[in-house]
Tab-separated table of C-alpha atoms in Angstrom:
chain	number	residue	atom	x	y	z
A	4	GLY	CA	-9.546	-25.088	-8.865
A	5	GLY	CA	-11.774	-24.541	-5.856
A	6	GLY	CA	-13.998	-21.844	-7.335
A	7	VAL	CA	-14.208	-18.171	-6.541
A	8	SER	CA	-14.224	-18.338	-2.725
A	9	GLN	CA	-10.873	-20.145	-2.641
A	10	LEU	CA	-9.512	-17.739	-5.268
A	11	LEU	CA	-10.479	-14.759	-3.085
A	12	GLN	CA	-8.854	-16.433	-0.062
A	13	ARG	CA	-5.631	-16.888	-2.040
A	14	LEU	CA	-5.705	-13.267	-3.200
A	15	ALA	CA	-6.197	-12.085	0.397
A	16	ARG	CA	-2.791	-13.527	1.258
A	17	LEU	CA	-1.126	-11.114	-1.199
A	18	GLU	CA	0.065	-8.003	0.636
A	19	ASP	CA	-0.252	-5.593	-2.302
A	20	SER	CA	-3.748	-4.697	-3.578
A	21	ARG	CA	-2.297	-3.935	-7.036
A	22	GLN	CA	-0.962	-7.485	-7.202
A	23	ARG	CA	-4.342	-8.853	-6.094
A	24	ALA	CA	-6.030	-6.961	-8.928
A	25	ALA	CA	-3.493	-8.167	-11.517
A	26	GLU	CA	-3.869	-11.784	-10.363
A	27	LEU	CA	-7.679	-11.621	-10.475
A	28	PHE	CA	-7.491	-10.185	-14.020
A	29	ARG	CA	-5.119	-13.010	-14.979
A	30	TRP	CA	-7.543	-15.593	-13.539
A	31	MET	CA	-10.507	-14.057	-15.380
A	32	LEU	CA	-8.706	-14.344	-18.755
A	33	ALA	CA	-6.840	-17.631	-18.159
A	34	PRO	CA	-5.375	-19.434	-20.010
A	35	VAL	CA	-4.919	-16.305	-22.190
A	36	ALA	CA	-2.101	-14.171	-20.765
A	37	PRO	CA	-3.067	-10.571	-19.909
A	38	ALA	CA	-0.253	-9.167	-22.104
A	39	ALA	CA	-1.514	-11.158	-25.111
A	40	PHE	CA	-5.096	-10.054	-24.425
A	41	LEU	CA	-4.136	-6.371	-24.132
A	42	GLY	CA	-2.019	-6.549	-27.292
A	43	ARG	CA	-4.503	-8.354	-29.542
A	44	HIS	CA	-8.036	-7.908	-28.198
A	45	TRP	CA	-8.489	-4.948	-25.810
A	46	GLU	CA	-10.513	-2.266	-27.665
A	47	ARG	CA	-9.824	-4.217	-30.890
A	48	ALA	CA	-11.489	-7.610	-31.243
A	49	PRO	CA	-13.640	-10.161	-29.379
A	50	LEU	CA	-12.069	-12.987	-27.397
A	51	LEU	CA	-13.641	-16.387	-26.735
A	52	VAL	CA	-12.185	-18.575	-23.971
A	53	ARG	CA	-13.527	-22.128	-23.779
A	54	ARG	CA	-12.559	-23.884	-20.574
A	55	GLY	CA	-14.525	-27.127	-20.430
A	56	ASP	CA	-14.745	-26.499	-16.669
A	57	PRO	CA	-18.348	-25.858	-15.505
A	58	GLY	CA	-17.135	-25.100	-11.961
A	59	TYR	CA	-14.626	-22.380	-12.904
A	60	TYR	CA	-16.858	-19.552	-11.593
A	61	ALA	CA	-18.415	-21.599	-8.771
A	62	GLY	CA	-19.459	-19.405	-5.861
A	63	LEU	CA	-19.450	-16.094	-7.758
A	64	PHE	CA	-23.218	-15.877	-8.315
A	65	SER	CA	-26.007	-18.419	-8.900
A	66	THR	CA	-29.757	-18.663	-9.477
A	67	ALA	CA	-29.989	-19.491	-5.743
A	68	ASP	CA	-28.261	-16.145	-5.021
A	69	PHE	CA	-30.724	-14.450	-7.405
A	70	ASP	CA	-33.635	-15.986	-5.498
A	71	ALA	CA	-32.098	-15.002	-2.140
A	72	ALA	CA	-31.739	-11.395	-3.342
A	73	LEU	CA	-35.461	-11.322	-4.218
A	74	ARG	CA	-36.369	-12.781	-0.817
A	75	GLY	CA	-34.240	-10.177	0.955
A	76	GLY	CA	-36.895	-7.571	0.157
A	77	GLU	CA	-34.574	-4.859	-1.182
A	78	VAL	CA	-34.920	-5.526	-4.935
A	79	HIS	CA	-37.217	-3.097	-6.794
A	80	PHE	CA	-38.395	-3.189	-10.404
A	81	GLY	CA	-36.660	-0.621	-12.604
A	82	THR	CA	-34.120	0.355	-9.952
A	83	HIS	CA	-32.503	-3.060	-9.458
A	84	LEU	CA	-34.349	-5.459	-11.765
A	85	ASP	CA	-35.535	-5.319	-15.376
A	86	VAL	CA	-37.987	-7.815	-16.853
A	87	THR	CA	-37.490	-7.983	-20.631
A	88	SER	CA	-38.469	-9.946	-23.721
A	89	TYR	CA	-37.485	-9.937	-27.390
A	90	ALA	CA	-39.673	-11.656	-29.965
A	91	GLU	CA	-40.322	-11.074	-33.686
A	92	GLY	CA	-37.915	-8.131	-33.695
A	93	MET	CA	-39.643	-6.360	-30.794
A	94	ARG	CA	-37.844	-5.660	-27.483
A	95	GLU	CA	-40.155	-4.948	-24.539
A	96	THR	CA	-39.694	-4.092	-20.868
A	97	HIS	CA	-42.381	-5.398	-18.507
A	98	ASN	CA	-41.448	-3.747	-15.201
A	99	PRO	CA	-44.327	-3.237	-12.756
A	100	SER	CA	-43.753	-0.642	-10.038
A	101	GLY	CA	-42.529	-1.333	-6.542
A	102	ARG	CA	-40.782	-4.247	-4.888
A	103	ALA	CA	-39.827	-7.281	-6.978
A	104	LEU	CA	-41.699	-10.027	-5.126
A	105	PRO	CA	-40.475	-13.573	-5.845
A	106	ALA	CA	-43.954	-14.772	-6.886
A	107	VAL	CA	-44.249	-11.990	-9.488
A	108	VAL	CA	-40.649	-12.271	-10.763
A	109	TRP	CA	-40.670	-16.048	-11.171
A	110	ASP	CA	-44.062	-15.870	-12.910
A	111	PHE	CA	-42.522	-13.492	-15.481
A	112	TYR	CA	-39.610	-15.902	-15.929
A	113	GLN	CA	-41.939	-18.891	-16.308
A	114	ASN	CA	-43.733	-16.982	-19.079
A	115	GLY	CA	-40.511	-16.519	-21.096
A	116	CYS	CA	-39.159	-13.194	-19.804
A	117	SER	CA	-35.478	-12.503	-19.098
A	118	LEU	CA	-34.401	-11.037	-15.762
A	119	ARG	CA	-31.569	-8.508	-15.491
A	120	LEU	CA	-30.263	-7.732	-11.991
A	121	LEU	CA	-28.626	-4.318	-12.361
A	122	CYS	CA	-26.466	-4.113	-9.253
A	123	PRO	CA	-25.583	-7.630	-8.049
A	124	GLN	CA	-22.736	-6.232	-5.919
A	125	ALA	CA	-25.376	-4.621	-3.665
A	126	PHE	CA	-26.894	-8.039	-2.897
A	127	SER	CA	-23.948	-10.434	-3.212
A	128	PRO	CA	-20.902	-10.045	-0.920
A	129	THR	CA	-18.898	-12.216	-3.337
A	130	VAL	CA	-19.641	-10.061	-6.400
A	131	TRP	CA	-18.843	-6.968	-4.291
A	132	HIS	CA	-15.515	-8.517	-3.219
A	133	PHE	CA	-14.687	-9.566	-6.800
A	134	LEU	CA	-15.364	-6.139	-8.329
A	135	SER	CA	-13.729	-4.196	-5.483
A	136	ILE	CA	-10.437	-5.967	-6.256
A	137	LEU	CA	-10.768	-5.790	-10.043
A	138	GLN	CA	-11.475	-2.026	-10.181
A	139	GLU	CA	-7.869	-1.313	-9.188
A	140	GLN	CA	-6.639	-3.175	-12.293
A	141	PHE	CA	-8.659	-0.956	-14.636
A	142	GLY	CA	-8.295	2.386	-12.832
A	143	SER	CA	-11.897	2.744	-13.954
A	144	MET	CA	-15.147	1.632	-12.381
A	145	ALA	CA	-15.776	-2.127	-12.598
A	146	GLY	CA	-19.517	-2.779	-12.676
A	147	ALA	CA	-21.712	-5.798	-13.302
A	148	ASN	CA	-25.166	-6.965	-14.360
A	149	THR	CA	-26.494	-10.519	-14.134
A	150	TYR	CA	-28.831	-11.966	-16.767
A	151	LEU	CA	-31.136	-14.945	-16.236
A	152	THR	CA	-32.797	-16.172	-19.439
A	153	PRO	CA	-35.370	-18.989	-19.809
A	154	PRO	CA	-34.753	-21.822	-22.316
A	155	GLY	CA	-35.575	-21.013	-25.947
A	156	THR	CA	-35.903	-17.230	-25.480
A	157	GLN	CA	-34.038	-13.969	-26.079
A	158	GLY	CA	-34.273	-11.007	-23.726
A	159	PHE	CA	-32.641	-8.156	-25.648
A	160	ALA	CA	-32.453	-6.744	-29.166
A	161	PRO	CA	-29.080	-6.547	-30.949
A	162	HIS	CA	-27.188	-3.455	-29.763
A	163	TYR	CA	-23.732	-2.171	-28.877
A	164	ASP	CA	-22.566	-0.791	-25.536
A	165	ASP	CA	-20.275	1.989	-24.302
A	166	ILE	CA	-18.318	-0.389	-22.023
A	167	GLU	CA	-15.685	-3.100	-22.357
A	168	ALA	CA	-17.698	-6.257	-21.652
A	169	PHE	CA	-16.556	-9.553	-20.126
A	170	VAL	CA	-19.339	-12.167	-20.217
A	171	LEU	CA	-18.800	-14.901	-17.597
A	172	GLN	CA	-21.149	-17.840	-18.216
A	173	LEU	CA	-22.207	-19.067	-14.769
A	174	GLU	CA	-24.926	-21.644	-15.502
A	175	GLY	CA	-26.507	-23.339	-18.512
A	176	LYS	CA	-25.564	-22.170	-21.997
A	177	LYS	CA	-26.234	-19.313	-24.404
A	178	HIS	CA	-25.877	-18.794	-28.150
A	179	TRP	CA	-24.038	-15.562	-28.974
A	180	ARG	CA	-23.498	-13.589	-32.177
A	181	VAL	CA	-21.044	-10.668	-32.241
A	182	TYR	CA	-20.727	-8.179	-35.131
A	183	LYS	CA	-18.095	-5.575	-36.012
A	184	PRO	CA	-18.897	-1.862	-35.684
A	185	ARG	CA	-20.756	-0.866	-38.872
A	186	THR	CA	-19.007	2.485	-39.396
A	187	ASP	CA	-15.881	4.297	-38.193
A	188	ALA	CA	-18.133	6.502	-36.036
A	189	GLU	CA	-19.278	3.397	-34.111
A	190	VAL	CA	-15.724	2.269	-33.253
A	191	LEU	CA	-15.251	2.735	-29.464
A	192	PRO	CA	-18.409	4.859	-29.147
A	193	GLN	CA	-19.047	7.254	-26.274
A	194	PHE	CA	-22.630	6.071	-25.843
A	195	SER	CA	-24.597	2.834	-26.255
A	196	SER	CA	-26.811	2.307	-29.305
A	197	ALA	CA	-30.567	2.096	-29.582
A	198	ASN	CA	-32.051	-1.330	-30.294
A	199	LEU	CA	-31.088	-2.525	-33.768
A	200	THR	CA	-33.034	-4.720	-36.174
A	201	GLN	CA	-31.719	-7.928	-37.744
A	202	ALA	CA	-31.817	-6.171	-41.140
A	203	GLU	CA	-29.246	-3.620	-39.903
A	204	LEU	CA	-26.672	-6.319	-39.116
A	205	GLY	CA	-24.137	-7.925	-41.410
A	206	GLU	CA	-22.522	-11.299	-40.852
A	207	PRO	CA	-21.267	-12.030	-37.326
A	208	VAL	CA	-17.507	-12.040	-36.795
A	209	LEU	CA	-18.038	-14.538	-33.981
A	210	GLU	CA	-20.839	-17.026	-33.365
A	211	THR	CA	-20.627	-19.466	-30.472
A	212	VAL	CA	-22.451	-21.238	-27.668
A	213	LEU	CA	-21.054	-20.260	-24.270
A	214	GLU	CA	-21.158	-22.986	-21.630
A	215	ALA	CA	-20.652	-22.707	-17.861
A	216	GLY	CA	-17.032	-21.714	-17.147
A	217	ASP	CA	-16.505	-19.995	-20.521
A	218	LEU	CA	-15.656	-16.311	-21.135
A	219	LEU	CA	-16.591	-13.971	-23.979
A	220	TYR	CA	-15.073	-10.481	-24.264
A	221	PHE	CA	-16.075	-7.814	-26.776
A	222	PRO	CA	-15.049	-4.136	-26.992
A	223	ARG	CA	-17.475	-1.237	-26.876
A	224	GLY	CA	-19.059	-0.676	-30.276
A	225	PHE	CA	-19.264	-4.392	-31.152
A	226	ILE	CA	-22.913	-5.305	-31.737
A	227	HIS	CA	-24.042	-8.433	-29.910
A	228	GLN	CA	-27.084	-10.558	-29.196
A	229	GLY	CA	-27.548	-13.680	-27.098
A	230	ASP	CA	-30.383	-16.222	-27.105
A	231	CYS	CA	-31.046	-19.386	-25.140
A	232	LEU	CA	-31.143	-22.830	-26.705
A	233	PRO	CA	-34.364	-24.807	-26.165
A	234	GLU	CA	-32.793	-27.305	-23.785
A	235	ALA	CA	-31.182	-25.034	-21.167
A	236	HIS	CA	-31.588	-21.807	-19.218
A	237	SER	CA	-28.701	-19.328	-19.012
A	238	LEU	CA	-27.246	-17.322	-16.163
A	239	HIS	CA	-24.326	-15.035	-16.929
A	240	ILE	CA	-22.707	-12.015	-15.336
A	241	THR	CA	-21.332	-9.210	-17.488
A	242	VAL	CA	-18.377	-7.477	-15.850
A	243	SER	CA	-17.821	-4.054	-17.389
A	244	SER	CA	-15.333	-1.199	-17.301
A	245	TYR	CA	-13.985	1.791	-19.250
A	246	GLN	CA	-17.222	3.737	-19.550
A	247	ARG	CA	-16.351	7.335	-20.531
A	248	ASN	CA	-12.646	6.692	-19.875
A	249	SER	CA	-11.158	7.844	-23.199
A	250	TRP	CA	-8.631	10.509	-24.172
A	251	GLY	CA	-11.581	12.656	-25.265
A	252	ASP	CA	-13.178	12.384	-21.824
A	253	PHE	CA	-9.860	13.386	-20.251
A	254	LEU	CA	-9.536	16.399	-22.559
A	255	GLU	CA	-13.043	17.492	-21.533
A	256	LYS	CA	-11.524	18.085	-18.089
A	257	LEU	CA	-8.175	19.423	-19.286
A	258	ILE	CA	-9.070	21.963	-21.984
A	259	PRO	CA	-11.486	24.132	-19.930
A	260	ALA	CA	-8.923	24.184	-17.088
A	261	ALA	CA	-6.142	25.180	-19.526
A	262	LEU	CA	-8.300	27.945	-20.972
A	263	GLN	CA	-9.109	29.277	-17.508
A	264	MET	CA	-5.391	29.460	-16.653
A	265	ALA	CA	-4.574	31.091	-20.020
A	266	LEU	CA	-7.232	33.761	-19.440
A	267	GLU	CA	-5.759	34.506	-16.016
A	268	GLU	CA	-2.093	34.564	-17.074
A	269	ASP	CA	-1.923	35.721	-20.710
A	270	VAL	CA	-3.365	39.015	-21.932
A	271	GLU	CA	-3.549	37.642	-25.527
A	272	TYR	CA	-6.557	35.538	-24.511
A	273	ARG	CA	-8.259	38.593	-23.012
A	274	ARG	CA	-7.852	40.907	-25.995
A	275	GLY	CA	-11.092	41.745	-27.832
A	276	LEU	CA	-12.190	40.145	-31.093
A	277	PRO	CA	-11.883	42.317	-34.242
A	278	MET	CA	-14.780	44.804	-34.456
A	279	ASP	CA	-15.735	43.700	-37.969
A	280	TYR	CA	-15.191	39.890	-37.621
A	281	LEU	CA	-18.913	39.116	-38.043
A	282	GLN	CA	-18.737	40.598	-41.564
A	283	TYR	CA	-16.190	38.102	-42.908
A	284	MET	CA	-16.459	35.062	-40.579
A	285	GLY	CA	-19.250	32.520	-40.232
A	286	VAL	CA	-20.746	29.875	-42.513
A	287	ALA	CA	-22.227	32.456	-44.891
A	288	ASN	CA	-18.705	33.799	-45.532
A	289	SER	CA	-16.869	30.468	-45.591
A	290	ASP	CA	-16.291	30.478	-49.387
A	291	LYS	CA	-14.966	34.049	-49.549
A	292	VAL	CA	-11.290	34.711	-50.173
A	293	ASP	CA	-10.335	37.408	-47.712
A	294	ALA	CA	-7.012	38.154	-46.023
A	295	ARG	CA	-8.903	39.036	-42.829
A	296	ARG	CA	-10.395	35.505	-42.754
A	297	THR	CA	-6.923	33.978	-43.086
A	298	ALA	CA	-5.582	36.159	-40.283
A	299	PHE	CA	-8.536	35.286	-38.017
A	300	VAL	CA	-8.098	31.524	-38.536
A	301	GLU	CA	-4.345	31.760	-37.950
A	302	LYS	CA	-4.958	33.692	-34.718
A	303	VAL	CA	-7.362	31.004	-33.464
A	304	GLN	CA	-4.856	28.265	-34.349
A	305	SER	CA	-2.014	30.025	-32.543
A	306	LEU	CA	-4.115	30.524	-29.380
A	307	ILE	CA	-5.179	26.868	-29.373
A	308	LYS	CA	-1.575	25.729	-29.914
A	309	LYS	CA	-0.424	27.951	-27.065
A	310	LEU	CA	-3.043	26.443	-24.719
A	311	ILE	CA	-0.788	23.432	-24.125
A	312	ASP	CA	1.580	25.703	-22.176
A	313	TYR	CA	-1.225	26.312	-19.671
A	314	ALA	CA	-2.604	22.769	-19.541
A	315	PRO	CA	-2.593	21.487	-15.918
A	316	ILE	CA	-2.234	17.854	-17.010
A	317	ASP	CA	-1.534	16.372	-13.566
A	318	ALA	CA	-4.369	18.332	-11.967
A	319	ALA	CA	-6.782	17.117	-14.677
A	320	VAL	CA	-5.636	13.521	-14.058
A	321	ASP	CA	-6.336	14.036	-10.349
A	322	GLN	CA	-9.852	15.256	-11.171
A	323	ARG	CA	-10.438	12.089	-13.236
A	324	ALA	CA	-9.077	10.023	-10.336
A	325	LYS	CA	-11.396	11.848	-7.932
A	326	SER	CA	-14.377	10.853	-10.119
A	327	PHE	CA	-13.113	7.266	-10.232
A	328	LEU	CA	-12.850	7.131	-6.430
A	329	HIS	CA	-16.480	8.283	-6.211
A	330	ASP	CA	-17.437	5.412	-8.578
A	331	CYS	CA	-15.466	2.823	-6.597
A	332	LEU	CA	-16.885	0.088	-4.434
A	333	PRO	CA	-15.616	0.181	-0.843
A	334	PRO	CA	-12.911	-2.388	-0.057
A	335	VAL	CA	-13.840	-5.779	1.427
A	336	LEU	CA	-11.716	-6.488	4.506
A	337	THR	CA	-10.204	-9.819	5.487
A	338	GLN	CA	-10.527	-10.914	9.121
A	339	SER	CA	-6.964	-9.785	9.903
A	340	GLU	CA	-7.527	-6.433	8.164
A	341	LYS	CA	-10.640	-5.894	10.281
A	342	ALA	CA	-8.682	-6.645	13.470
A	343	GLN	CA	-5.988	-4.142	12.437
A	344	SER	CA	-8.386	-1.354	11.414
A	345	VAL	CA	-11.001	0.869	12.995
A	346	TYR	CA	-13.656	-1.631	11.827
A	347	GLY	CA	-12.393	-4.185	14.329
A	348	PHE	CA	-11.864	-1.710	17.135
A	349	PRO	CA	-13.518	-3.051	20.327
A	350	ALA	CA	-15.287	0.131	21.484
A	351	ARG	CA	-18.585	-0.869	23.093
A	352	TRP	CA	-21.042	-0.159	25.896
A	353	GLN	CA	-20.306	-2.204	29.017
A	354	ASP	CA	-21.075	-1.941	32.741
A	355	GLY	CA	-22.947	1.329	32.445
A	356	GLY	CA	-20.602	3.186	30.096
A	357	PRO	CA	-18.496	3.091	26.947
A	358	CYS	CA	-15.172	1.259	27.101
A	359	ASN	CA	-12.171	0.727	24.768
A	360	VAL	CA	-12.970	3.986	22.991
A	361	ASP	CA	-9.538	5.635	22.912
A	362	ILE	CA	-7.429	4.985	19.838
A	363	LEU	CA	-3.923	4.938	21.275
A	364	ILE	CA	-1.520	5.487	18.404
A	365	THR	CA	2.077	6.221	19.459
A	366	LYS	CA	5.285	7.090	17.645
A	367	ASP	CA	6.156	3.364	17.546
A	368	THR	CA	2.829	2.207	16.042
A	369	GLU	CA	3.440	0.682	12.599
A	370	VAL	CA	0.884	1.643	9.952
A	371	ARG	CA	0.159	1.326	6.252
A	372	LEU	CA	-2.617	2.118	3.775
A	373	LEU	CA	-5.445	-0.419	3.709
A	374	ARG	CA	-5.184	-0.513	-0.119
A	375	HIS	CA	-3.037	1.396	-2.598
A	376	GLY	CA	-6.001	2.611	-4.668
A	377	ILE	CA	-8.261	3.929	-1.886
A	378	ILE	CA	-6.967	7.532	-1.707
A	379	ARG	CA	-6.154	10.451	-4.016
A	380	LEU	CA	-4.629	13.808	-3.154
A	381	CYS	CA	-6.071	16.745	-5.090
A	382	ASN	CA	-4.989	20.365	-5.008
A	383	GLU	CA	-8.197	22.373	-5.340
A	384	GLU	CA	-9.177	26.017	-4.972
A	385	ALA	CA	-10.539	25.333	-1.494
A	386	GLY	CA	-7.306	23.622	-0.402
A	387	VAL	CA	-5.647	20.204	-0.352
A	388	MET	CA	-8.278	17.443	-0.393
A	389	LEU	CA	-7.761	13.751	0.285
A	390	TYR	CA	-10.504	11.701	-1.397
A	391	TYR	CA	-11.035	8.151	-0.179
A	392	THR	CA	-13.251	5.104	-0.841
A	393	THR	CA	-13.594	3.337	2.515
A	394	GLU	CA	-16.978	4.933	3.244
A	395	ASN	CA	-18.451	4.482	-0.249
A	396	SER	CA	-21.679	2.570	-0.821
A	397	ARG	CA	-22.104	-0.761	-2.645
A	398	VAL	CA	-24.788	1.064	-4.668
A	399	TYR	CA	-23.385	3.357	-7.378
A	400	HIS	CA	-23.158	6.990	-6.168
A	401	LYS	CA	-25.577	6.438	-3.260
A	402	GLU	CA	-23.118	8.447	-1.148
A	403	GLU	CA	-21.541	11.806	-1.934
A	404	PRO	CA	-17.737	11.748	-2.533
A	405	LYS	CA	-15.838	11.299	0.737
A	406	PHE	CA	-12.873	13.564	1.442
A	407	LEU	CA	-10.766	15.163	4.144
A	408	GLU	CA	-9.399	18.696	3.901
A	409	LEU	CA	-5.732	18.452	4.869
A	410	ASP	CA	-3.140	20.961	5.965
A	411	PRO	CA	-0.748	21.307	2.968
A	412	GLU	CA	2.080	20.301	5.327
A	413	TYR	CA	0.610	16.778	5.444
A	414	THR	CA	1.016	16.250	1.667
A	415	ASP	CA	4.512	14.761	2.048
A	416	SER	CA	3.238	12.261	4.603
A	417	ILE	CA	0.445	11.056	2.295
A	418	GLU	CA	2.950	10.658	-0.544
A	419	PHE	CA	5.270	8.796	1.867
A	420	LEU	CA	2.478	6.358	2.809
A	421	LEU	CA	1.711	5.753	-0.896
A	422	SER	CA	5.354	5.151	-1.830
A	423	SER	CA	5.937	2.898	1.221
A	424	TYR	CA	2.926	0.658	0.473
A	425	PRO	CA	2.582	-2.308	1.011
A	426	ASN	CA	5.237	-2.040	3.763
A	427	HIS	CA	4.412	-0.810	7.252
A	428	VAL	CA	6.124	2.334	8.528
A	429	SER	CA	6.327	3.641	12.084
A	430	VAL	CA	4.329	6.777	12.829
A	431	ASP	CA	7.581	8.432	13.908
A	432	ASN	CA	8.850	8.153	10.304
A	433	LEU	CA	6.025	10.236	8.845
A	434	PRO	CA	7.596	13.452	7.474
A	435	CYS	CA	5.612	15.856	9.685
A	436	GLU	CA	7.331	18.568	11.714
A	437	THR	CA	6.276	17.466	15.199
A	438	LEU	CA	5.437	14.155	16.849
A	439	GLU	CA	2.034	15.583	17.765
A	440	GLU	CA	1.284	16.184	14.076
A	441	LYS	CA	2.446	12.666	13.134
A	442	ILE	CA	0.139	11.053	15.710
A	443	SER	CA	-2.721	13.406	14.824
A	444	LEU	CA	-2.540	12.551	11.095
A	445	ALA	CA	-2.186	8.804	11.707
A	446	THR	CA	-5.162	8.843	14.098
A	447	LEU	CA	-7.318	10.786	11.636
A	448	LEU	CA	-6.547	8.358	8.776
A	449	PHE	CA	-7.057	5.328	11.050
A	450	GLU	CA	-10.484	6.633	12.136
A	451	ARG	CA	-11.593	6.850	8.474
A	452	GLY	CA	-10.502	3.268	7.770
A	453	ILE	CA	-7.700	4.462	5.470
A	454	LEU	CA	-4.828	3.183	7.633
A	455	THR	CA	-4.360	-0.192	9.278
A	456	THR	CA	-1.856	-1.083	11.991
A	457	LYS	CA	0.623	-3.973	11.938
A	458	LYS	CA	-0.781	-5.273	15.226
A	459	PRO	CA	-4.319	-4.745	16.555
A	460	LEU	CA	-4.387	-1.607	18.726
A	461	ALA	CA	-6.644	-3.211	21.332
A	462	GLN	CA	-7.615	-6.760	22.178
A	463	ILE	CA	-11.147	-7.650	23.212
């Protein structure tokens, strides 16, 4: 009970950000247990959760929040807002250019158009907070769109997406139909489909009317369409994750890296191709029986099999993690976290000069990471890089990836901070060689918002 704001307050009292993420995921699926969901539905089958509780998502996002976003002056057609309609099998987008003025947007809505807000986390602190916690559960970007649909209309053609979709019905009601992937090639697809026609669909595997407080999940590749009943508008938010987060996407990183290492370390990969291979290989020669063809194919197979010996699996995982950290929303700080971080530091101009500027970290200062998932160490050609999320934007990829180049000797200290989390450790316990290095590293990480202290460093 109590809606989303009280939920977020309860989560803030949990010390471990991983536990916060797990609890938020549990709340989103309740009363279905996460283990049951992951075993029966995740990437497999839709899930419908009826709650009979219109206030379950209260405070997450509303039509009043939608209106406030428009009045804030930062919403632009095409970039942040799509105006769409779907009638007689035809899907249309009606975006003018420029700023989405309330008078124009609400006129579109009044004339039967649907409104899709593409980045609600940029305009709603609550949606930002919600997604910034949830992303740590998935280890993959958690995004969202909100959809406002007038009574008796449909905004989008049937289609499937390349994301795992959680539809949270916020206001009103909506009639949904969900269909299985039509072919094996459409199971867990890499990319979303074009608009489909009704004639291309079979029978739905799920047909329902979502009411406020309900949840509908469907995996990527499941075709879906939603339309409004004549008596009520609909506002829902689709929370999404797992875009391009498959084994195949991982291997796209791993295999080129393995091949590069094999070329550097194994002369077999650098030997020349047979001089006459064009005469017996290729599609034109594919039906010929030739011992040279057999030998060529066997050679290719053996080189591919041997690649696994050169595969830098952990390094490829780190590169995926680096991409994920670039996708991440920055963390939302509680009042106490602000007081214990650089964001609450009382540096200011007073009496003709700056005061409270010096960050006085000592060997006895107790520190910890702000969140477990905000950093990633990567060994790269240029050196040891520490990627972090605290300076990311609420708008997807508006900022370049943020990183620090670290002395390799600091690697153990970063790993120590990760393994100690969520407990505080004294700066003196960091495994650096000298006290000066310990204080220097802790100060650097504090200044980037990565570390917080057990007690505020300075009182205003």
